[in-house]
XYZ file of C-alpha atoms in Angstrom:
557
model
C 0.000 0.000 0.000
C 0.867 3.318 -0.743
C -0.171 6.840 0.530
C -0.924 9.345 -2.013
C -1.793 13.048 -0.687
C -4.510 15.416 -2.630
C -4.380 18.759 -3.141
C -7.387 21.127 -3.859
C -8.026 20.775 -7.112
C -8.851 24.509 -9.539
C -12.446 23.993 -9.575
C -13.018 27.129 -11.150
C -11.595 30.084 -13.385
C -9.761 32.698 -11.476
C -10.793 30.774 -8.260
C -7.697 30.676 -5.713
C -8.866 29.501 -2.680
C -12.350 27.877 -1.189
C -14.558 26.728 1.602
C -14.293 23.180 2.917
C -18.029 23.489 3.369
C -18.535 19.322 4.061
C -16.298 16.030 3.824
C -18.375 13.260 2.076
C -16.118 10.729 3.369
C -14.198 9.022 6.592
C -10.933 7.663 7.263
C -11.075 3.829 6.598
C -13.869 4.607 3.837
C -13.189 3.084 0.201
C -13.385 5.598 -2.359
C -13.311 4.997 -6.069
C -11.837 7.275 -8.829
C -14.048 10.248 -9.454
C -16.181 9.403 -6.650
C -17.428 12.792 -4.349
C -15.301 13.175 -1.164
C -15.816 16.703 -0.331
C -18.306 19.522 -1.112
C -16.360 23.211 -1.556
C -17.919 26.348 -1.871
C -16.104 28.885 -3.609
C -16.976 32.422 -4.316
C -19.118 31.439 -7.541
C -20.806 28.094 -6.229
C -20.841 24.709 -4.345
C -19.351 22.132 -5.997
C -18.489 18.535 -5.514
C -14.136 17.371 -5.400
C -13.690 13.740 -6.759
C -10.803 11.722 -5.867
C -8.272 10.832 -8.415
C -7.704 7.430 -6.650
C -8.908 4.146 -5.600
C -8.071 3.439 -2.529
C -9.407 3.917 1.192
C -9.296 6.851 3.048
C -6.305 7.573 5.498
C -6.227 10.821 6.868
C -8.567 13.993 6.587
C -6.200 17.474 7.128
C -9.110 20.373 6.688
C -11.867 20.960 9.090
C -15.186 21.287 7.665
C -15.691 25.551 7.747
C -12.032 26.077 6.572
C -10.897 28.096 3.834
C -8.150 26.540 1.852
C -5.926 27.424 -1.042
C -6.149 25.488 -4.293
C -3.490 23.423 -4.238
C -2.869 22.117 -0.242
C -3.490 18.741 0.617
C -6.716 18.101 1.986
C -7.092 14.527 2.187
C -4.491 10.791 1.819
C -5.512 8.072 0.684
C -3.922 4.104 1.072
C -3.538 3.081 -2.778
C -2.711 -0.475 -4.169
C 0.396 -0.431 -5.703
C -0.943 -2.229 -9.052
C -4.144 -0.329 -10.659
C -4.488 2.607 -8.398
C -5.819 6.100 -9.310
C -2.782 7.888 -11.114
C 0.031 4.962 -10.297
C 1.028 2.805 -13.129
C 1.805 -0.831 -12.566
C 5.274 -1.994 -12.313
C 8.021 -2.980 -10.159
C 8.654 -1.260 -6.499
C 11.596 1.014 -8.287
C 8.981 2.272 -10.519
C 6.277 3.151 -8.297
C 8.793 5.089 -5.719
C 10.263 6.709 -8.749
C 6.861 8.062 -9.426
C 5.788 9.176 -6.022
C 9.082 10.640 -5.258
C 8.515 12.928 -8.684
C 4.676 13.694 -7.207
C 5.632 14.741 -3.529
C 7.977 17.947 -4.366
C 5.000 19.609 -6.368
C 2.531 18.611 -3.370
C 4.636 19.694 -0.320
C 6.845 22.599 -1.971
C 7.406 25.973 -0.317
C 4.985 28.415 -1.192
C 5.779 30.640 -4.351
C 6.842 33.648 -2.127
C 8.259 31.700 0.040
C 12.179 31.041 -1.060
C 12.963 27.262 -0.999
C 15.495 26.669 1.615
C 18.975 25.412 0.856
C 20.037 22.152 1.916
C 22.134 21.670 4.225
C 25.581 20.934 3.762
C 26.309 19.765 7.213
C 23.649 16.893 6.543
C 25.724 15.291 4.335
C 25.358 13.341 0.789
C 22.692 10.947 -0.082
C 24.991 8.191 1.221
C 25.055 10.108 4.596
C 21.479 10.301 4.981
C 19.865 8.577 7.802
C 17.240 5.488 6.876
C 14.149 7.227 7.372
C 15.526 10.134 5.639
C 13.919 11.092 2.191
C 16.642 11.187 -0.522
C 15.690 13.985 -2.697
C 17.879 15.592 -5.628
C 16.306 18.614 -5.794
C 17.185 19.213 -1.695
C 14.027 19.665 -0.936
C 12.488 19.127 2.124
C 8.772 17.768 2.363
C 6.282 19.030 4.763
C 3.098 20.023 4.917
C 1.864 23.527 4.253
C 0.816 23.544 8.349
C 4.141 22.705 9.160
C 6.114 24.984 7.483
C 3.381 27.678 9.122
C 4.691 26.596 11.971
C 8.464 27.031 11.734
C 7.894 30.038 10.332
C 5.961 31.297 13.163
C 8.601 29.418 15.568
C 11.916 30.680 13.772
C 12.519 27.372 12.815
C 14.621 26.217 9.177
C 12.482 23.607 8.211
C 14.941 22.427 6.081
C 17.041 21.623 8.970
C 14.023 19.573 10.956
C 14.662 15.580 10.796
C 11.302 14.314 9.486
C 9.839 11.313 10.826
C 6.865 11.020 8.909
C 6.398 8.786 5.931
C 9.275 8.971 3.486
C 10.862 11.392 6.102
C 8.328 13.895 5.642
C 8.624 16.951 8.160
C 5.525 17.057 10.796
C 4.326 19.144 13.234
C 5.519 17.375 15.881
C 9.505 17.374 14.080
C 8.972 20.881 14.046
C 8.558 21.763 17.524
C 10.882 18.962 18.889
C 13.897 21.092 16.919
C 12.689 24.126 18.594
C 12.619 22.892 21.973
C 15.954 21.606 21.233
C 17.179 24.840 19.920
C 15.185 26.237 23.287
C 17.299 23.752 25.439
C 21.016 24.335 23.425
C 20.225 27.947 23.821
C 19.752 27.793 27.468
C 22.507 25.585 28.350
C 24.832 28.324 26.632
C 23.817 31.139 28.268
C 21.015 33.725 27.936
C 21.425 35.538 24.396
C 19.735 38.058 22.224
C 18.129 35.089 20.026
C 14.947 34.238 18.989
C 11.902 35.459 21.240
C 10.412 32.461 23.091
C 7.974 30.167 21.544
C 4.872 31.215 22.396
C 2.639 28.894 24.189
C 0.290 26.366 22.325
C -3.233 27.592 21.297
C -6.245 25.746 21.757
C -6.453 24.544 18.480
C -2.248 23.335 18.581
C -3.151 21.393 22.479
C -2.847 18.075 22.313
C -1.543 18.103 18.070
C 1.764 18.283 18.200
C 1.624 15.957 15.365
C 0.776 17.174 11.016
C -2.512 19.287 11.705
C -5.267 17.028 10.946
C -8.823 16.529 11.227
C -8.605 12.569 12.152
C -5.543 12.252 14.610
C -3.543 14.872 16.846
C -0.961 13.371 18.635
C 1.369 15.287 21.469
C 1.112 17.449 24.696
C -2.313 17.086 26.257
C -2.498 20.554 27.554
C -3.814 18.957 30.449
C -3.795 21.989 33.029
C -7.589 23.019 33.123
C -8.820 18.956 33.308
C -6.170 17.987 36.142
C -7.627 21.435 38.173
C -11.083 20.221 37.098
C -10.297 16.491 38.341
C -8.671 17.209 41.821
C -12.129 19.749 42.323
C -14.202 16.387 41.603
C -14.842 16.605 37.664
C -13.562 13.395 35.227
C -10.524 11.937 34.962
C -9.212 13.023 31.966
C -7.881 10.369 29.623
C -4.625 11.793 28.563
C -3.842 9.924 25.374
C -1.515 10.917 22.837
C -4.077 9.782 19.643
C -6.710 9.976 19.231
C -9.628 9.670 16.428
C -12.030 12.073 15.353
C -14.430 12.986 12.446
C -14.405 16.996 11.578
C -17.633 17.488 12.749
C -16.646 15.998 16.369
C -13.671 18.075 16.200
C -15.329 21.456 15.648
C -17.781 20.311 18.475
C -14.574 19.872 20.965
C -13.407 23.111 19.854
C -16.278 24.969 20.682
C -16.834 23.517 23.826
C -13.048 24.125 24.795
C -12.095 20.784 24.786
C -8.918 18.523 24.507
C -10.038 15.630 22.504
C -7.088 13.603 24.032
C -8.654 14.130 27.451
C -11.915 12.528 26.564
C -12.643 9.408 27.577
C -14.286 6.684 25.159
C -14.814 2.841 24.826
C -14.743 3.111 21.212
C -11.882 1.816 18.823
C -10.778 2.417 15.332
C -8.167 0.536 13.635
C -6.497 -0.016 17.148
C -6.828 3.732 18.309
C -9.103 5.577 20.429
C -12.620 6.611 18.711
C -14.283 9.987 20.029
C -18.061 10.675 19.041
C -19.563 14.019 19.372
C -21.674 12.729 22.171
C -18.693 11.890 24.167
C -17.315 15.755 23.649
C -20.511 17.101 24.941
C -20.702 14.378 28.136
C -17.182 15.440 29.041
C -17.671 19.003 28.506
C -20.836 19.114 30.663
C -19.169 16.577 33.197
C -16.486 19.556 33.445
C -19.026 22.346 33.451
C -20.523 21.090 36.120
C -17.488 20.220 38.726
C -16.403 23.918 37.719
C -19.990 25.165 39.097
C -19.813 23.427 42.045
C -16.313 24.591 42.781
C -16.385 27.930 44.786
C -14.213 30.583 43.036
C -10.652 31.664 44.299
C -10.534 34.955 46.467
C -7.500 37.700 45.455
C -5.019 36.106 47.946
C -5.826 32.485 46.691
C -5.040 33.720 42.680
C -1.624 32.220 41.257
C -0.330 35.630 39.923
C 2.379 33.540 37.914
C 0.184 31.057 36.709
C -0.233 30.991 33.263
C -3.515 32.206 31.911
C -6.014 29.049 30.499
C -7.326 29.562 26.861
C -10.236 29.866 28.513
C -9.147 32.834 30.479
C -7.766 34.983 27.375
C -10.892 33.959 25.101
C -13.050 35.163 28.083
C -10.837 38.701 29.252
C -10.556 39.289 25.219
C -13.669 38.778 24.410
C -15.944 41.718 23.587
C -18.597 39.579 21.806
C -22.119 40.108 23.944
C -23.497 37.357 26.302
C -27.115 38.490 24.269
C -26.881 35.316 22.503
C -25.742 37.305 18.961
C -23.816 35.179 16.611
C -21.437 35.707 13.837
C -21.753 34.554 10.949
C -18.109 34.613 8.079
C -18.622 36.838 5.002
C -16.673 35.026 2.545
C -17.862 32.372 -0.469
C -20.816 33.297 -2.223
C -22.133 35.716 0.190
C -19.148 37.860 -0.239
C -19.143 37.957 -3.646
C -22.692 39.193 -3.578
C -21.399 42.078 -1.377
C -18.389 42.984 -3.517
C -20.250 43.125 -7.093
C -22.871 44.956 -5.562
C -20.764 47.277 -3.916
C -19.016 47.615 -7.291
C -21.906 48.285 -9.148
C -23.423 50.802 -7.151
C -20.132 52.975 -6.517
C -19.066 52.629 -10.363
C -22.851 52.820 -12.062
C -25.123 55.622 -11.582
C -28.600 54.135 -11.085
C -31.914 55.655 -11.678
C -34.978 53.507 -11.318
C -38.012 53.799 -13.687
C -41.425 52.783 -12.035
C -44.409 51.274 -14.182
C -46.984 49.012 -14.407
C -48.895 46.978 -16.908
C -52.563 45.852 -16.483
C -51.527 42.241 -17.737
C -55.578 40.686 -18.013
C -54.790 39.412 -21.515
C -51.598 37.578 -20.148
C -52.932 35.851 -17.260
C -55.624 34.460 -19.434
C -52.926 33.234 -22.283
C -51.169 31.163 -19.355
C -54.096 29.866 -18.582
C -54.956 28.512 -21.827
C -51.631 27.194 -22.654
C -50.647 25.234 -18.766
C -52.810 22.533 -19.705
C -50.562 21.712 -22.724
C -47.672 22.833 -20.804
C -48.624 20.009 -18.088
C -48.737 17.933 -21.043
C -45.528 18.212 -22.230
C -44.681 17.986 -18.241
C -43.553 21.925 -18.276
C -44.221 24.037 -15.493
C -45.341 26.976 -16.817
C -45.013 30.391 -15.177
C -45.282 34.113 -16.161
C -41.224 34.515 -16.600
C -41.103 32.945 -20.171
C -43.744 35.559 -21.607
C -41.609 38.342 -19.858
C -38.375 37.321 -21.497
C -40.003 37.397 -24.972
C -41.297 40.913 -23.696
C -37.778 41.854 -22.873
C -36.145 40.307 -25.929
C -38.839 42.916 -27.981
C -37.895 45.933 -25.661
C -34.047 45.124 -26.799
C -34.217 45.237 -30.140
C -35.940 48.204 -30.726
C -33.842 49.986 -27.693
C -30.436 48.579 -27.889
C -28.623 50.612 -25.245
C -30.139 48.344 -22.853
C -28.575 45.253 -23.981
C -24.831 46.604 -23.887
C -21.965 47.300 -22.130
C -19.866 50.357 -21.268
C -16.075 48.973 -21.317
C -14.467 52.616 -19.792
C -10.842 51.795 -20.722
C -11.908 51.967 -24.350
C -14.020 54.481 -24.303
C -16.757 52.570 -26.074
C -20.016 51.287 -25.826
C -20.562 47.434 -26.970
C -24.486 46.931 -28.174
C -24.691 43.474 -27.233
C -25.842 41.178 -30.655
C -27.044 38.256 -28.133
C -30.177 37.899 -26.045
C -28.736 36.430 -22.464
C -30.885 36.880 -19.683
C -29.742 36.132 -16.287
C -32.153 35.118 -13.582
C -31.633 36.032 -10.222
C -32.330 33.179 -7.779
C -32.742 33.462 -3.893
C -30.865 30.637 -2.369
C -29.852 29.499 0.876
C -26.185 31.126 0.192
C -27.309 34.188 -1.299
C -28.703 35.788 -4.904
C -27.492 33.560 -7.796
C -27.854 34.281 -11.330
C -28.031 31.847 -13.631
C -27.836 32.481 -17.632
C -30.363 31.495 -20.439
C -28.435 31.710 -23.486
C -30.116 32.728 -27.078
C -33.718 33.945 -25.552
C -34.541 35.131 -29.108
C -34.198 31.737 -30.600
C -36.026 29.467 -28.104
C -39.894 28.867 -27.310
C -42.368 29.481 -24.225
C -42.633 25.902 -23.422
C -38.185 26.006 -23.886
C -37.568 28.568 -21.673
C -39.983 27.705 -18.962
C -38.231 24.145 -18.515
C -34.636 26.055 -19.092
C -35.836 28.320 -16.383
C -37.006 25.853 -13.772
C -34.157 23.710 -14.295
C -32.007 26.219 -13.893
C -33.508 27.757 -10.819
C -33.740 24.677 -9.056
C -29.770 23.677 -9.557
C -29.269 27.039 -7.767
C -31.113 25.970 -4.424
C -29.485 23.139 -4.628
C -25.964 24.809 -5.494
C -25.361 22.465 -8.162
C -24.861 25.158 -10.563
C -21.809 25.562 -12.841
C -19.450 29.134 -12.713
C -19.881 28.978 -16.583
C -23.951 28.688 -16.152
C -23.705 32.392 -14.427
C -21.404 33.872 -17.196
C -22.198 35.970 -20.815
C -25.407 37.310 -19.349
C -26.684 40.568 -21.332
C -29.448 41.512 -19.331
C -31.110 40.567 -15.483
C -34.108 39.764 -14.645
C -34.809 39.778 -10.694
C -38.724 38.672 -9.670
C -39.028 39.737 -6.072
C -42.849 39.544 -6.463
C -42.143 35.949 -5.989
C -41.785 36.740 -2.179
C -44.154 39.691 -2.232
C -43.789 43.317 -3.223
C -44.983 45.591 -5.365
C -42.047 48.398 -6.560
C -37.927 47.758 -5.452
C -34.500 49.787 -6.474
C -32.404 46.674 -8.250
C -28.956 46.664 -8.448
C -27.495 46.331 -11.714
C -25.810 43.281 -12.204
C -22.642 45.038 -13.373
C -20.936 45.544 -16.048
C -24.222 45.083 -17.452
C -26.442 48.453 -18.253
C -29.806 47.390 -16.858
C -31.861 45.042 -14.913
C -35.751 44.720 -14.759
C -37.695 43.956 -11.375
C -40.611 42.454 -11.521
C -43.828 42.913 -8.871
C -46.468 40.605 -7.896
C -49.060 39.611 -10.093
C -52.341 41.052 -8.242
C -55.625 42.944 -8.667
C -55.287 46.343 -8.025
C -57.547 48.708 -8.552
C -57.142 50.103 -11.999
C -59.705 52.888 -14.142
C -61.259 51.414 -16.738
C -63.551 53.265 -19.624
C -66.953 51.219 -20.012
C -69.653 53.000 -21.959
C -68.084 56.822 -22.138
C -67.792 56.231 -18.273
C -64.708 55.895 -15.999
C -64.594 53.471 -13.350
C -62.798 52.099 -11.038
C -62.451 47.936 -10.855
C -59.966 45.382 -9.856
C -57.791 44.020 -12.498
C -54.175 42.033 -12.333
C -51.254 44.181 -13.113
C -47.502 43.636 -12.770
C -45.254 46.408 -11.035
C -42.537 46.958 -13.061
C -39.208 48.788 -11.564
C -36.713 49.280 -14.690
C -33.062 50.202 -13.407
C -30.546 52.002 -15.576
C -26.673 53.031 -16.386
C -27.588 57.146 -16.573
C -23.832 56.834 -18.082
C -25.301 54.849 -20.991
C -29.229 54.755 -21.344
C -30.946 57.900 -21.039
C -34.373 58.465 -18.606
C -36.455 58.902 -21.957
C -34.611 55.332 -23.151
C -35.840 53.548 -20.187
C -39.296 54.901 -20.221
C -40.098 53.720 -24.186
C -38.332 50.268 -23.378
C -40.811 49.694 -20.688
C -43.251 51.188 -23.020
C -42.094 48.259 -25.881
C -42.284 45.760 -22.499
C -45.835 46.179 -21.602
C -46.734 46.524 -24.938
C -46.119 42.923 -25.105
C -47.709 41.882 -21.931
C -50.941 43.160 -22.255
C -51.192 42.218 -25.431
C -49.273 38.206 -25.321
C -49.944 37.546 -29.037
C -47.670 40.189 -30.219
C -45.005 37.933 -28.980
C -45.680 35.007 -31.176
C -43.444 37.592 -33.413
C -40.959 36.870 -31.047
């Protein structure tokens, strides 16, 4: 067996990092090629990472809820050496030749980062030490978190003896050399050196190992559960591995505590197995014995006791005990937030206000959803309003271009693209029907539900929201009559539509005026003022409800 590392893979043009939203897999699960192991949302959509291999899984190193950079490992998997994902079959020579050649791209420094020299008091390859990976190139293999960490710690991570597989630099190697530099420096005498290391976080307790989300392996940070203990609470368990899915993990984090310390029955592959419910027992268990334990007066305090993680999060902490909760702006959401701010601070919008008395069109719908159902289309108002659109663009073209300022020019668009802004659980997406011109009522409504519906689900594709000309956004589907839109930039106009309702509306019957109820549609038409004029806007809408109160013009459509 082999282990083979994965990296983040580019799911997406110009995307450079994204959200490890959920892992579809477990250590000791059997994955095949192109088989789902982890759902990533990036700051376009959610979409699915298959694994290159065959093989079961080994070792999880992202939490779900963390942002990583295309390109880190994420996940290992244990590969047959004959027939596995990207391995070819051969002899032993030939398969080490070909993971040697894989590992430098996988664990090299970052870009900025210069690669560090090797050094030449380690000696030749025939010097090197048997666990010690023999690499031409000098370099030295580690993990992205690792070299975080001697970078934070001072530490030449080319100068760390890996004991990982293939000699690979952990976590662990990494903070044994700078204790031992810690230790030399001390037995020499006090110097002007490197500051201290700083003491562990919560997260680095009990990990002294590679950061991952399935083992952590080294100091227990035990100070808070042996205080806890001696006042009557558990007896921590004080392991040094110990086996966890992501999910449990994040639980132990934010209940503040060392997954090493909790106890557990359970075994996996001959280590200790942690559920979620045994994080929340302990937790309580240690709640509760800190309750019951009276507090210590002034004169009892340890002034040179070292603060708990607990402590600092609690004196730092400025968030409210209100119950408010924070929520990160990043993926989708924050890519609402940034085109919008975009287009508002680059576009000057004016909003035109109208509304059509649309009798004749609920009535055409009517006639044609039985034949719709038929054809097992759901049939809605949006199709008719596209073919509206499509007739206000071609007689006003302005509306269907762009305004590219570093050329000084305005491009009329010559296709019909009309996004469709979807409310989702992540935010607004919107999705692109291509060629409106060119398709059918019955076309577009199925294009238009599809579509719609793979944006709940997030199963849309970054090339599905591209090449748009035009936006429609329909918050009469919620309720509402008039709105402001944004304009979904660099495009030069977007049309919102109302609810479809009876309002009252005047009516001439017999030389008389009157007032009766009647459906209408709000319409609220925003513009570029750089590109399309007020007077522009008005006739387009003009052209627009021209066609919805009177459907069959658009059978020239």
């Amino acid at each position: 067996m082999t282990v083979k590392e994965f990296k983040l893979p580019d799911v997406g043009e110009g995307v450079a990092e994204g959200e490890l939203v959920s892992w579809l897999v477990a250590p000791g699960d059997r994955v095949e090629e192109d088989q789902p192991v982890a759902e990533v949302e990036t700051d376009k959509a959610l979409v699915e990472v298959p694994s290159s291999y065959d093989g079961v899984v080994e070792e999880l190193f992202v939490e779900e809820g963390e942002m990583v950079p295309v390109g880190d490992v994420i996940i290992s998997f244990r590969v047959d050496e004959e027939g596995g994902g990207e391995e070819t079959p051969g002899d032993d020579a030939a398969g080490d030749d070909a993971e040697t050649e894989a590992e430098p791209e996988v664990d090299s420094a970052p870009a900025d980062e210069p690669e560090p020299e090797p050094d030449a008091a380690a000696g030749g390859p025939g010097d090197a030490e048997p666990g010690e990976l023999d690499t031409p190139s000098g370099r030295t293999f580690a993990p992205p978190s690792a070299r975080r960490l001697a970078r934070e710690l001072g530490v030449d991570v080319a100068s760390v003896d890996g004991s990982g597989p293939g000699g690979r630099v952990t976590e662990a190697d990494v903070r044994a050399h700078a204790e031992g530099d810690a230790g030399s420096a001390e037995a020499d005498g006090p110097d002007d050196g490197p500051e201290p290391r700083p003491s562990p976080t919560p997260t680095d307790a009990g990990s002294a190992g590679r950061k991952s989300a399935v083992s952590k392996r080294g100091d227990d940070g035990s100070a808070d559960a042996s205080a806890t203990t001696s006042a009557g609470g558990p007896e921590p368990a004080g392991r040094d591995t110990t086996l966890a899915t992501p999910a449990t993990r994040k639980v132990a984090r934010d209940r503040g505590v060392d997954l090493d310390d909790v106890p557990t029955d359970e075994t996996r592959d001959g280590e200790a197995f942690v559920t979620a419910d045994h994080v929340r027992a302990y937790a309580d268990a240690l709640e509760s014995a800190a309750e019951s334990t009276p507090e210590p007066g002034a004169a009892e305090v340890d002034e040179g006791a070292e603060p708990t993680a607990t402590d600092v999060a609690s004196a730092g902490s400025t968030t409210p005990v209100s119950g408010d909760e924070t929520v990160p702006y990043r993926g989708v959401r924050r890519t609402i937030g940034k085109q919008m701010e975009r287009s508002k601070f680059t576009a000057p919008h004016v909003t035109h206000h109208d509304t059509a008395e649309v009798d004749a069109l609920v009535e055409a719908r009517a006639e044609l959803k039985p034949k719709a159902e038929a054809a097992e289309v759901k049939l809605t108002y949006m199709p008719f309003v596209m073919k509206a659109i499509v007739a206000g663009l071609k007689e006003h073209p302005y509306l269907n271009s762009e305004l590219r300022e570093d050329d000084e020019e305005i491009v009329l668009k010559g296709e019909y693209n009309l996004g469709i802004a979807v409310a989702t659980d992540a935010g607004l997406m919107v999705p692109v029907v291509e060629d409106v011109d060119e398709k059918g009522l019955f076309e577009l409504a199925a294009e238009v539900n599809d579509l719609a519906s793979r944006a709940r689900e997030r199963k849309l594709k970054p090339a599905e929201m591209k090449g748009g000309t035009f936006t429609i956004t329909n918050f009469g589907a919620i309720g509402g009559e008039y709105a402001t839109p944004i304009i979904n930039y660099p495009e030069t106009a977007i049309l919102g539509l109302g609810a479809i309702e009876e309002r009252p509306v005047v009516r001439e019957r017999d030389g008389e005026r009157e007032v009766v109820p009647a459906p209408t549609l709000p319409l609220s038409l925003s513009i570029d003022h750089r590109v399309v004029d007020g007077a522009v806007a008005a006739e387009f809408a003009n052209t627009v409800m021209e066609r919805l109160e009177n459907p069959l013009l658009l059978l020239n459509e």
